[in-house]
Coordinates of C-alpha atoms in Angstrom, one line a residue:
X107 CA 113.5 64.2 104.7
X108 CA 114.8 61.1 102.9
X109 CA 113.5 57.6 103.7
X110 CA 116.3 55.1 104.3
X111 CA 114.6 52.0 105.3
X112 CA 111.8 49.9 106.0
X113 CA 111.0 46.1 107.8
X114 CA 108.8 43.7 106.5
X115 CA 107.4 40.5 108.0
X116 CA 105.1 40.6 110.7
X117 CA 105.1 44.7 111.6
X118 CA 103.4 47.2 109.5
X119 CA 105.2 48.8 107.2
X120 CA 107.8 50.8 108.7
X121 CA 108.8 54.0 107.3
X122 CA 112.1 55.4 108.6
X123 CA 113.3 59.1 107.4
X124 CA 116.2 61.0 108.5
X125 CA 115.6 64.8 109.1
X126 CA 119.0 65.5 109.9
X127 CA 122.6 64.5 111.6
X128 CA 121.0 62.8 114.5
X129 CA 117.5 63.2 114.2
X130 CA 114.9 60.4 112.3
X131 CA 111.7 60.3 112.1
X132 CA 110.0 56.4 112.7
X133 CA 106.1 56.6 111.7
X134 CA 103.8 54.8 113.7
X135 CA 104.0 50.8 113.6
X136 CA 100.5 50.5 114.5
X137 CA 97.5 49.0 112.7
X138 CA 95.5 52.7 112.5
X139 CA 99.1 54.0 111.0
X140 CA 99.0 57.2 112.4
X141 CA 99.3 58.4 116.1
X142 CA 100.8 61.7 118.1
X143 CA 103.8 62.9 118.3
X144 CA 107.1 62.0 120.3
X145 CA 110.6 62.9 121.0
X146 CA 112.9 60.2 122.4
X147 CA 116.6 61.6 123.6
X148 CA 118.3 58.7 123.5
X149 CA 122.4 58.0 124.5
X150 CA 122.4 55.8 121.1
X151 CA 120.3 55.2 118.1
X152 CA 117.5 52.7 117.9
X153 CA 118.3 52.2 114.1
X154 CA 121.2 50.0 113.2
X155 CA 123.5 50.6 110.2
X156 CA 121.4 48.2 108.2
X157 CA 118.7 51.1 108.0
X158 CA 116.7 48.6 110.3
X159 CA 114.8 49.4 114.0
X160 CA 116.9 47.1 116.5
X161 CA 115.7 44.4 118.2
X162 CA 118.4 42.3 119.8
X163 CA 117.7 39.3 121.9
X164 CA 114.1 39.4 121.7
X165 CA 114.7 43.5 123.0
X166 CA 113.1 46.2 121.2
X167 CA 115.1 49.8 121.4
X168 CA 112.9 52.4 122.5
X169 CA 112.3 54.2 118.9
X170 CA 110.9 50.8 118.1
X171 CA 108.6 50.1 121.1
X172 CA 107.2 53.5 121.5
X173 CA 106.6 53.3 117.5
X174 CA 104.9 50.2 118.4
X175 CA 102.7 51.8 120.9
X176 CA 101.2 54.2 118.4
X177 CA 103.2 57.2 118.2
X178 CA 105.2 58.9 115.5
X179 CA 108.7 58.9 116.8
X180 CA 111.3 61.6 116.4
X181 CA 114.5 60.2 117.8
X182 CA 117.6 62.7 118.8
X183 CA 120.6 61.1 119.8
X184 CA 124.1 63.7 121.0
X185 CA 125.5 64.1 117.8
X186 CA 122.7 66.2 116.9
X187 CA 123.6 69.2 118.9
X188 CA 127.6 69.0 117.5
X189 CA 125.6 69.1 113.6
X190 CA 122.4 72.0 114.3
X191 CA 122.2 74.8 116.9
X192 CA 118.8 73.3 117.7
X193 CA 118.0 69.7 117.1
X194 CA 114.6 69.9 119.0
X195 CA 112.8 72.2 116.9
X196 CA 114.1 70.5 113.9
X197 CA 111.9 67.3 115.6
X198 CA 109.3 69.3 116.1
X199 CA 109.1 70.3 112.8
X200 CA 109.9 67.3 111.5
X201 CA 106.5 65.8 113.4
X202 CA 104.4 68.4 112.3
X203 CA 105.3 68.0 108.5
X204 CA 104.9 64.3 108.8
X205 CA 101.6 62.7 107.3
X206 CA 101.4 59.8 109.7
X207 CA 101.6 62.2 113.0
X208 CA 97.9 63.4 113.9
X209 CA 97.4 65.1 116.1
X210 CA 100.8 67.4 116.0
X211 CA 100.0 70.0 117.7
X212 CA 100.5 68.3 121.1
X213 CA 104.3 66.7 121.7
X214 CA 105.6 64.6 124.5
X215 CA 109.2 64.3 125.2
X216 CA 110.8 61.1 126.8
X217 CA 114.6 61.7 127.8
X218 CA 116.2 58.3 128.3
X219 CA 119.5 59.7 129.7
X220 CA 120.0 63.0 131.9
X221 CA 123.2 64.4 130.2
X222 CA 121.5 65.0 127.0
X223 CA 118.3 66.5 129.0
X224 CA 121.0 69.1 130.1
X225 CA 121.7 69.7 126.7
X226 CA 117.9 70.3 125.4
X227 CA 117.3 71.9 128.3
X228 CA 117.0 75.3 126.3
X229 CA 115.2 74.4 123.8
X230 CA 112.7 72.6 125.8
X231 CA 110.8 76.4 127.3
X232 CA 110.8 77.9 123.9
X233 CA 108.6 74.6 121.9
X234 CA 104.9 75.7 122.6
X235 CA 103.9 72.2 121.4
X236 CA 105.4 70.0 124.2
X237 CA 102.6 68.6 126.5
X238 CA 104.4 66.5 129.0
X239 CA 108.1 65.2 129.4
X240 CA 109.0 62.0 130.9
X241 CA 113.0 62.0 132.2
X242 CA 115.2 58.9 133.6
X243 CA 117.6 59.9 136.0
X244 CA 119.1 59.2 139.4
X245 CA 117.7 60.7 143.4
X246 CA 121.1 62.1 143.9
X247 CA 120.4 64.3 141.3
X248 CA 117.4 65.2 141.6
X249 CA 117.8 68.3 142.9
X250 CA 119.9 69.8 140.3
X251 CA 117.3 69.5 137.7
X252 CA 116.0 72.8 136.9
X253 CA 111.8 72.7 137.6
X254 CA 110.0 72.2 134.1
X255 CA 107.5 74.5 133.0
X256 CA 105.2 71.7 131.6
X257 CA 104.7 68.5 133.5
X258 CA 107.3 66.1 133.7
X259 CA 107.3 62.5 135.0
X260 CA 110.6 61.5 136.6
X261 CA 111.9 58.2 136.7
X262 CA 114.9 58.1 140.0
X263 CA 116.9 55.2 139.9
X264 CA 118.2 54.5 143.7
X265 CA 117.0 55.4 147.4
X266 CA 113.5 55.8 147.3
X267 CA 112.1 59.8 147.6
X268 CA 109.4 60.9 149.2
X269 CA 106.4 63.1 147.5
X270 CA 108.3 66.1 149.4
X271 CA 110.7 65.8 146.2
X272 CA 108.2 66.9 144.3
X273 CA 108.5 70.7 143.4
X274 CA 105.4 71.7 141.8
X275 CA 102.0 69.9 141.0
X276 CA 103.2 69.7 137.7
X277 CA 106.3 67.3 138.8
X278 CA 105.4 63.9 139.4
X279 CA 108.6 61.6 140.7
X280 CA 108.9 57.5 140.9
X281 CA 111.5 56.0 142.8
X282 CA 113.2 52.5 141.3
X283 CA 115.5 51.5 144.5
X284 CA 116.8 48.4 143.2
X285 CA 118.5 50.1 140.8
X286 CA 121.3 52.4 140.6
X287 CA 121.9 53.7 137.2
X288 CA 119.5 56.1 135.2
X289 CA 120.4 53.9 131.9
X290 CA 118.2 51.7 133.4
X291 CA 115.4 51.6 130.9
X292 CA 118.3 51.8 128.1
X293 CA 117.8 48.7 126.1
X294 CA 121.0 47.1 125.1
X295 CA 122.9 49.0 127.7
X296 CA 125.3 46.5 130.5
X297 CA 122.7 48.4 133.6
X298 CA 119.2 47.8 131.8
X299 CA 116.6 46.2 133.8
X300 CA 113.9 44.6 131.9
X301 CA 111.5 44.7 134.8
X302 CA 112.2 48.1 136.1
X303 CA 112.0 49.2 132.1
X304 CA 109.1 47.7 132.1
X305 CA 107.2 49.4 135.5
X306 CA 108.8 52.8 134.1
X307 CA 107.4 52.2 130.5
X308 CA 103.9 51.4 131.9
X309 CA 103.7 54.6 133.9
X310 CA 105.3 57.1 131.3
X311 CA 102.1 55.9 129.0
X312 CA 99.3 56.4 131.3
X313 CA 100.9 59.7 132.3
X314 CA 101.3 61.0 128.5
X315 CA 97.8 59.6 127.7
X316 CA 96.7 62.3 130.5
X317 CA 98.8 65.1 129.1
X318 CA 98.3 64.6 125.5
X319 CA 95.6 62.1 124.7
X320 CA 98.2 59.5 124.2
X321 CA 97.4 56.6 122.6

């Protein structure tokens, strides 16, 4: 992995390394400096051309606020899986290889956008070291998501569900009706909603802090 950038001012030193096409590794931006291990799927990258984690009108993307929460951040956007057969274990390994992720050995997964869940879909049963998966889509399409073999918090954006959508115990599903797009917690995106973002965020911590002693 080569490093390609870093931010000064008030953040900690931010290291940024690209593993491969479509996959970078951001290491914690926490005080301690070190922190467990996550994948974000993400529609577009968190990084901007300028090597740089984006902020844009006082918005954080998601690489930058989940790095900010304590974790070592693996982000995957699309193009990954037109470059490598299997972009997932390459973040995996990536994670477990990188100084500043401890513990490693216990990976959650946070899929900001359906479609590419579909895509890592395959991967996702073969990776021993995922602990929990957090996934943003919509209640129509709920039931066309195959059951997860680890627990999984879903966030459904429109009609509110009832706990009869749940499939297993390991499922756990939260309902955002005042919204109708699953790129709602998709910063910079025209359908993000910095309140329901927000709500989602908060609940997506506490459950990965039960899975995988989260920071």
């Amino acid at each position: 992995m080569g490093s390609i950038g870093e931010v000064s001012g008030s953040l900690p030193y931010t290291r940024i390394e690209v593993v491969t096409h479509g996959v970078s590794v951001v290491h914690p931006l926490s005080r301690k400096g070190t922190g467990p291990g996550i994948i974000l799927l993400v529609s577009e990258s968190g990084i901007n051309a300028g090597s740089q984690l984006r902020i844009e009108h006082g918005v954080p993307s998601a690489t930058m606020k989940w790095a900010e929460e304590g974790y070592c951040v693996a982000e995957v956007v699309p193009e990954a899986w037109s470059a490598q057969d299997d972009p997932l274990k390459e973040a995996v390994d990536a994670l477990k290889q990188a100084i500043n992720c401890d513990p490693a050995d216990r990976i959650g997964l946070v899929c900001y956008d359906y479609n590419i869940y579909n895509l890592a879909a395959p991967s996702i049963v073969k990776l021993s070291s995922l602990a929990g998966i957090v996934l943003y889509t919509t209640s129509p399409d709920l039931a066309s998501l195959a059951p997860s073999p680890i627990p999984i918090a879903i966030h459904a954006a429109g009609a509110s569900v009832s706990p009869a959508t749940e499939r297993n115990k390991r499922e756990k599903v939260y309902s955002y009706a005042t919204t109708t797009s699953h790129l709602f917690a998709t910063p910079f995106h025209p359908k993000f909603s910095y309140a329901d973002e927000a709500v989602s965020h908060s609940r997506s911590l506490t459950f990965l802090k039960k899975v995988m002693d989260g920071p």
